[in-house]
Amino acid sequence: MLTKEQYEITTRKGTEAPGTCLFDVHGVGIFRCMRCGIDLFHSFTKFDSGTGWPSYYQPISPLNVVEQSDMSLGMVRTEVLCARCNSHLGHVFDDGPPPTGKRYCINGLVLKYVPENKL
Ligand SMILES: [Zn+2]
């Protein structure tokens, strides 16, 4: 079951308020799609972007996400979706840190963090 907010994000491409869900993660683990459970991001690739949304410089596998052009709100952005269940996750921008220079700006409410010792 999805909460109303999770439904808004995953199905209607909504965006959570900044600071909603930043995951204060210090150990090693995996961020999964909260809807279908596929592995999306590794804690190694998480960085503090200062935006208020969880940010990563690359997905666990390019096969696990779909990136597509999003022209909504009068901007050209690249939307990031779950490759398995097609849930909207967030957007990817070209102002991230090395080694990729990418910033995957993801809604924390659609992620489920699993520490390494629980995998
Ligand atoms: Zn999914």
JSON list of C-alpha atoms and ligand atoms in Angstrom, two decimals:
[
{"chain": "A", "resi": 1, "resn": "MET", "atom": "CA", "xyz": [0.00, 0.00, 0.00]},
{"chain": "A", "resi": 2, "resn": "LEU", "atom": "CA", "xyz": [1.22, 3.45, -0.92]},
{"chain": "A", "resi": 3, "resn": "THR", "atom": "CA", "xyz": [0.58, 6.54, 1.14]},
{"chain": "A", "resi": 4, "resn": "LYS", "atom": "CA", "xyz": [-1.18, 9.40, -0.62]},
{"chain": "A", "resi": 5, "resn": "GLU", "atom": "CA", "xyz": [2.15, 11.21, -0.94]},
{"chain": "A", "resi": 6, "resn": "GLN", "atom": "CA", "xyz": [3.91, 8.16, -2.36]},
{"chain": "A", "resi": 7, "resn": "TYR", "atom": "CA", "xyz": [1.07, 7.70, -4.86]},
{"chain": "A", "resi": 8, "resn": "GLU", "atom": "CA", "xyz": [1.38, 11.35, -5.93]},
{"chain": "A", "resi": 9, "resn": "ILE", "atom": "CA", "xyz": [5.10, 10.97, -6.54]},
{"chain": "A", "resi": 10, "resn": "THR", "atom": "CA", "xyz": [5.22, 7.55, -8.19]},
{"chain": "A", "resi": 11, "resn": "THR", "atom": "CA", "xyz": [2.09, 7.80, -10.32]},
{"chain": "A", "resi": 12, "resn": "ARG", "atom": "CA", "xyz": [1.47, 11.49, -10.86]},
{"chain": "A", "resi": 13, "resn": "LYS", "atom": "CA", "xyz": [5.12, 12.57, -10.93]},
{"chain": "A", "resi": 14, "resn": "GLY", "atom": "CA", "xyz": [4.80, 14.68, -7.82]},
{"chain": "A", "resi": 15, "resn": "THR", "atom": "CA", "xyz": [7.68, 16.00, -5.76]},
{"chain": "A", "resi": 16, "resn": "GLU", "atom": "CA", "xyz": [8.01, 15.80, -2.01]},
{"chain": "A", "resi": 17, "resn": "ALA", "atom": "CA", "xyz": [8.85, 18.96, -0.06]},
{"chain": "A", "resi": 18, "resn": "PRO", "atom": "CA", "xyz": [12.60, 19.51, 0.38]},
{"chain": "A", "resi": 19, "resn": "GLY", "atom": "CA", "xyz": [13.93, 17.95, 3.55]},
{"chain": "A", "resi": 20, "resn": "THR", "atom": "CA", "xyz": [11.12, 15.38, 3.76]},
{"chain": "A", "resi": 21, "resn": "CYS", "atom": "CA", "xyz": [13.29, 12.31, 3.64]},
{"chain": "A", "resi": 22, "resn": "LEU", "atom": "CA", "xyz": [17.07, 12.70, 3.45]},
{"chain": "A", "resi": 23, "resn": "PHE", "atom": "CA", "xyz": [18.23, 9.37, 4.93]},
{"chain": "A", "resi": 24, "resn": "ASP", "atom": "CA", "xyz": [20.92, 10.13, 7.48]},
{"chain": "A", "resi": 25, "resn": "VAL", "atom": "CA", "xyz": [22.92, 7.11, 6.41]},
{"chain": "A", "resi": 26, "resn": "HIS", "atom": "CA", "xyz": [26.41, 6.48, 7.71]},
{"chain": "A", "resi": 27, "resn": "GLY", "atom": "CA", "xyz": [26.84, 2.77, 7.01]},
{"chain": "A", "resi": 28, "resn": "VAL", "atom": "CA", "xyz": [26.75, 0.80, 3.81]},
{"chain": "A", "resi": 29, "resn": "GLY", "atom": "CA", "xyz": [23.51, -0.22, 2.20]},
{"chain": "A", "resi": 30, "resn": "ILE", "atom": "CA", "xyz": [21.19, -0.21, -0.76]},
{"chain": "A", "resi": 31, "resn": "PHE", "atom": "CA", "xyz": [18.32, 2.08, -1.65]},
{"chain": "A", "resi": 32, "resn": "ARG", "atom": "CA", "xyz": [15.48, 0.14, -3.23]},
{"chain": "A", "resi": 33, "resn": "CYS", "atom": "CA", "xyz": [12.29, 1.11, -5.01]},
{"chain": "A", "resi": 34, "resn": "MET", "atom": "CA", "xyz": [9.68, 1.15, -2.24]},
{"chain": "A", "resi": 35, "resn": "ARG", "atom": "CA", "xyz": [7.07, -0.06, -4.70]},
{"chain": "A", "resi": 36, "resn": "CYS", "atom": "CA", "xyz": [8.71, -3.06, -6.39]},
{"chain": "A", "resi": 37, "resn": "GLY", "atom": "CA", "xyz": [11.91, -3.59, -4.38]},
{"chain": "A", "resi": 38, "resn": "ILE", "atom": "CA", "xyz": [14.42, -3.38, -7.23]},
{"chain": "A", "resi": 39, "resn": "ASP", "atom": "CA", "xyz": [17.90, -2.10, -6.21]},
{"chain": "A", "resi": 40, "resn": "LEU", "atom": "CA", "xyz": [18.27, 1.52, -7.32]},
{"chain": "A", "resi": 41, "resn": "PHE", "atom": "CA", "xyz": [21.17, 3.27, -5.57]},
{"chain": "A", "resi": 42, "resn": "HIS", "atom": "CA", "xyz": [24.13, 2.26, -3.43]},
{"chain": "A", "resi": 43, "resn": "SER", "atom": "CA", "xyz": [25.04, 4.27, -0.33]},
{"chain": "A", "resi": 44, "resn": "PHE", "atom": "CA", "xyz": [28.55, 4.77, -1.78]},
{"chain": "A", "resi": 45, "resn": "THR", "atom": "CA", "xyz": [27.10, 7.00, -4.49]},
{"chain": "A", "resi": 46, "resn": "LYS", "atom": "CA", "xyz": [25.02, 9.17, -2.14]},
{"chain": "A", "resi": 47, "resn": "PHE", "atom": "CA", "xyz": [26.22, 12.71, -1.55]},
{"chain": "A", "resi": 48, "resn": "ASP", "atom": "CA", "xyz": [24.95, 15.80, 0.19]},
{"chain": "A", "resi": 49, "resn": "SER", "atom": "CA", "xyz": [23.73, 18.09, -2.57]},
{"chain": "A", "resi": 50, "resn": "GLY", "atom": "CA", "xyz": [22.28, 20.65, -0.19]},
{"chain": "A", "resi": 51, "resn": "THR", "atom": "CA", "xyz": [19.01, 20.59, -2.17]},
{"chain": "A", "resi": 52, "resn": "GLY", "atom": "CA", "xyz": [16.86, 18.84, 0.43]},
{"chain": "A", "resi": 53, "resn": "TRP", "atom": "CA", "xyz": [16.47, 15.68, -1.63]},
{"chain": "A", "resi": 54, "resn": "PRO", "atom": "CA", "xyz": [18.52, 12.49, -1.47]},
{"chain": "A", "resi": 55, "resn": "SER", "atom": "CA", "xyz": [21.14, 12.73, -4.22]},
{"chain": "A", "resi": 56, "resn": "TYR", "atom": "CA", "xyz": [23.30, 10.12, -5.90]},
{"chain": "A", "resi": 57, "resn": "TYR", "atom": "CA", "xyz": [25.89, 10.32, -8.66]},
{"chain": "A", "resi": 58, "resn": "GLN", "atom": "CA", "xyz": [24.88, 7.07, -10.33]},
{"chain": "A", "resi": 59, "resn": "PRO", "atom": "CA", "xyz": [22.30, 4.28, -10.17]},
{"chain": "A", "resi": 60, "resn": "ILE", "atom": "CA", "xyz": [23.31, 0.75, -9.13]},
{"chain": "A", "resi": 61, "resn": "SER", "atom": "CA", "xyz": [22.79, -0.34, -12.72]},
{"chain": "A", "resi": 62, "resn": "PRO", "atom": "CA", "xyz": [21.74, 1.64, -15.78]},
{"chain": "A", "resi": 63, "resn": "LEU", "atom": "CA", "xyz": [19.36, -1.25, -16.41]},
{"chain": "A", "resi": 64, "resn": "ASN", "atom": "CA", "xyz": [17.43, -0.54, -13.21]},
{"chain": "A", "resi": 65, "resn": "VAL", "atom": "CA", "xyz": [16.34, 2.98, -14.12]},
{"chain": "A", "resi": 66, "resn": "VAL", "atom": "CA", "xyz": [14.81, 4.60, -17.18]},
{"chain": "A", "resi": 67, "resn": "GLU", "atom": "CA", "xyz": [15.76, 8.15, -18.11]},
{"chain": "A", "resi": 68, "resn": "GLN", "atom": "CA", "xyz": [13.45, 10.14, -20.33]},
{"chain": "A", "resi": 69, "resn": "SER", "atom": "CA", "xyz": [12.97, 13.72, -21.39]},
{"chain": "A", "resi": 70, "resn": "ASP", "atom": "CA", "xyz": [10.49, 15.71, -19.28]},
{"chain": "A", "resi": 71, "resn": "MET", "atom": "CA", "xyz": [9.22, 19.01, -20.70]},
{"chain": "A", "resi": 72, "resn": "SER", "atom": "CA", "xyz": [6.80, 19.83, -17.87]},
{"chain": "A", "resi": 73, "resn": "LEU", "atom": "CA", "xyz": [6.81, 23.12, -15.94]},
{"chain": "A", "resi": 74, "resn": "GLY", "atom": "CA", "xyz": [8.37, 24.91, -18.90]},
{"chain": "A", "resi": 75, "resn": "MET", "atom": "CA", "xyz": [11.75, 23.25, -18.33]},
{"chain": "A", "resi": 76, "resn": "VAL", "atom": "CA", "xyz": [13.65, 20.57, -20.15]},
{"chain": "A", "resi": 77, "resn": "ARG", "atom": "CA", "xyz": [14.68, 18.02, -17.57]},
{"chain": "A", "resi": 78, "resn": "THR", "atom": "CA", "xyz": [15.49, 14.34, -17.55]},
{"chain": "A", "resi": 79, "resn": "GLU", "atom": "CA", "xyz": [13.04, 12.29, -15.56]},
{"chain": "A", "resi": 80, "resn": "VAL", "atom": "CA", "xyz": [14.18, 9.14, -13.74]},
{"chain": "A", "resi": 81, "resn": "LEU", "atom": "CA", "xyz": [11.80, 6.20, -13.48]},
{"chain": "A", "resi": 82, "resn": "CYS", "atom": "CA", "xyz": [12.04, 2.71, -11.99]},
{"chain": "A", "resi": 83, "resn": "ALA", "atom": "CA", "xyz": [12.76, 0.31, -14.84]},
{"chain": "A", "resi": 84, "resn": "ARG", "atom": "CA", "xyz": [10.65, -2.44, -13.30]},
{"chain": "A", "resi": 85, "resn": "CYS", "atom": "CA", "xyz": [7.46, -0.74, -12.07]},
{"chain": "A", "resi": 86, "resn": "ASN", "atom": "CA", "xyz": [7.68, 2.56, -13.98]},
{"chain": "A", "resi": 87, "resn": "SER", "atom": "CA", "xyz": [7.34, 4.65, -10.83]},
{"chain": "A", "resi": 88, "resn": "HIS", "atom": "CA", "xyz": [8.51, 8.23, -11.09]},
{"chain": "A", "resi": 89, "resn": "LEU", "atom": "CA", "xyz": [11.58, 8.61, -8.88]},
{"chain": "A", "resi": 90, "resn": "GLY", "atom": "CA", "xyz": [12.92, 12.10, -9.58]},
{"chain": "A", "resi": 91, "resn": "HIS", "atom": "CA", "xyz": [15.21, 13.85, -12.06]},
{"chain": "A", "resi": 92, "resn": "VAL", "atom": "CA", "xyz": [18.84, 13.69, -13.11]},
{"chain": "A", "resi": 93, "resn": "PHE", "atom": "CA", "xyz": [20.95, 16.81, -13.66]},
{"chain": "A", "resi": 94, "resn": "ASP", "atom": "CA", "xyz": [24.44, 17.42, -15.04]},
{"chain": "A", "resi": 95, "resn": "ASP", "atom": "CA", "xyz": [25.82, 19.28, -12.03]},
{"chain": "A", "resi": 96, "resn": "GLY", "atom": "CA", "xyz": [26.83, 16.32, -9.87]},
{"chain": "A", "resi": 97, "resn": "PRO", "atom": "CA", "xyz": [30.23, 15.43, -8.44]},
{"chain": "A", "resi": 98, "resn": "PRO", "atom": "CA", "xyz": [32.90, 13.15, -9.97]},
{"chain": "A", "resi": 99, "resn": "PRO", "atom": "CA", "xyz": [33.21, 10.52, -11.25]},
{"chain": "A", "resi": 100, "resn": "THR", "atom": "CA", "xyz": [29.99, 10.88, -13.28]},
{"chain": "A", "resi": 101, "resn": "GLY", "atom": "CA", "xyz": [29.12, 14.59, -12.99]},
{"chain": "A", "resi": 102, "resn": "LYS", "atom": "CA", "xyz": [25.51, 13.48, -12.61]},
{"chain": "A", "resi": 103, "resn": "ARG", "atom": "CA", "xyz": [23.12, 14.37, -9.82]},
{"chain": "A", "resi": 104, "resn": "TYR", "atom": "CA", "xyz": [20.22, 11.97, -9.41]},
{"chain": "A", "resi": 105, "resn": "CYS", "atom": "CA", "xyz": [17.78, 14.05, -7.36]},
{"chain": "A", "resi": 106, "resn": "ILE", "atom": "CA", "xyz": [15.35, 11.49, -5.97]},
{"chain": "A", "resi": 107, "resn": "ASN", "atom": "CA", "xyz": [12.23, 11.65, -3.81]},
{"chain": "A", "resi": 108, "resn": "GLY", "atom": "CA", "xyz": [13.18, 9.90, -0.58]},
{"chain": "A", "resi": 109, "resn": "LEU", "atom": "CA", "xyz": [9.62, 8.73, 0.03]},
{"chain": "A", "resi": 110, "resn": "VAL", "atom": "CA", "xyz": [9.82, 6.34, -2.92]},
{"chain": "A", "resi": 111, "resn": "LEU", "atom": "CA", "xyz": [13.04, 4.77, -1.69]},
{"chain": "A", "resi": 112, "resn": "LYS", "atom": "CA", "xyz": [13.50, 2.09, 0.93]},
{"chain": "A", "resi": 113, "resn": "TYR", "atom": "CA", "xyz": [16.92, 1.95, 2.58]},
{"chain": "A", "resi": 114, "resn": "VAL", "atom": "CA", "xyz": [18.25, -1.49, 3.46]},
{"chain": "A", "resi": 115, "resn": "PRO", "atom": "CA", "xyz": [21.50, -1.63, 5.47]},
{"chain": "A", "resi": 116, "resn": "GLU", "atom": "CA", "xyz": [24.09, -4.10, 4.24]},
{"chain": "A", "resi": 117, "resn": "ASN", "atom": "CA", "xyz": [23.63, -6.40, 7.23]},
{"chain": "A", "resi": 118, "resn": "LYS", "atom": "CA", "xyz": [19.92, -6.76, 6.38]},
{"chain": "A", "resi": 119, "resn": "LEU", "atom": "CA", "xyz": [20.41, -7.58, 2.70]},
{"chain": "B", "resi": 1, "resn": "ZN", "atom": "ZN", "xyz": [9.97, 0.02, -8.84]}
]
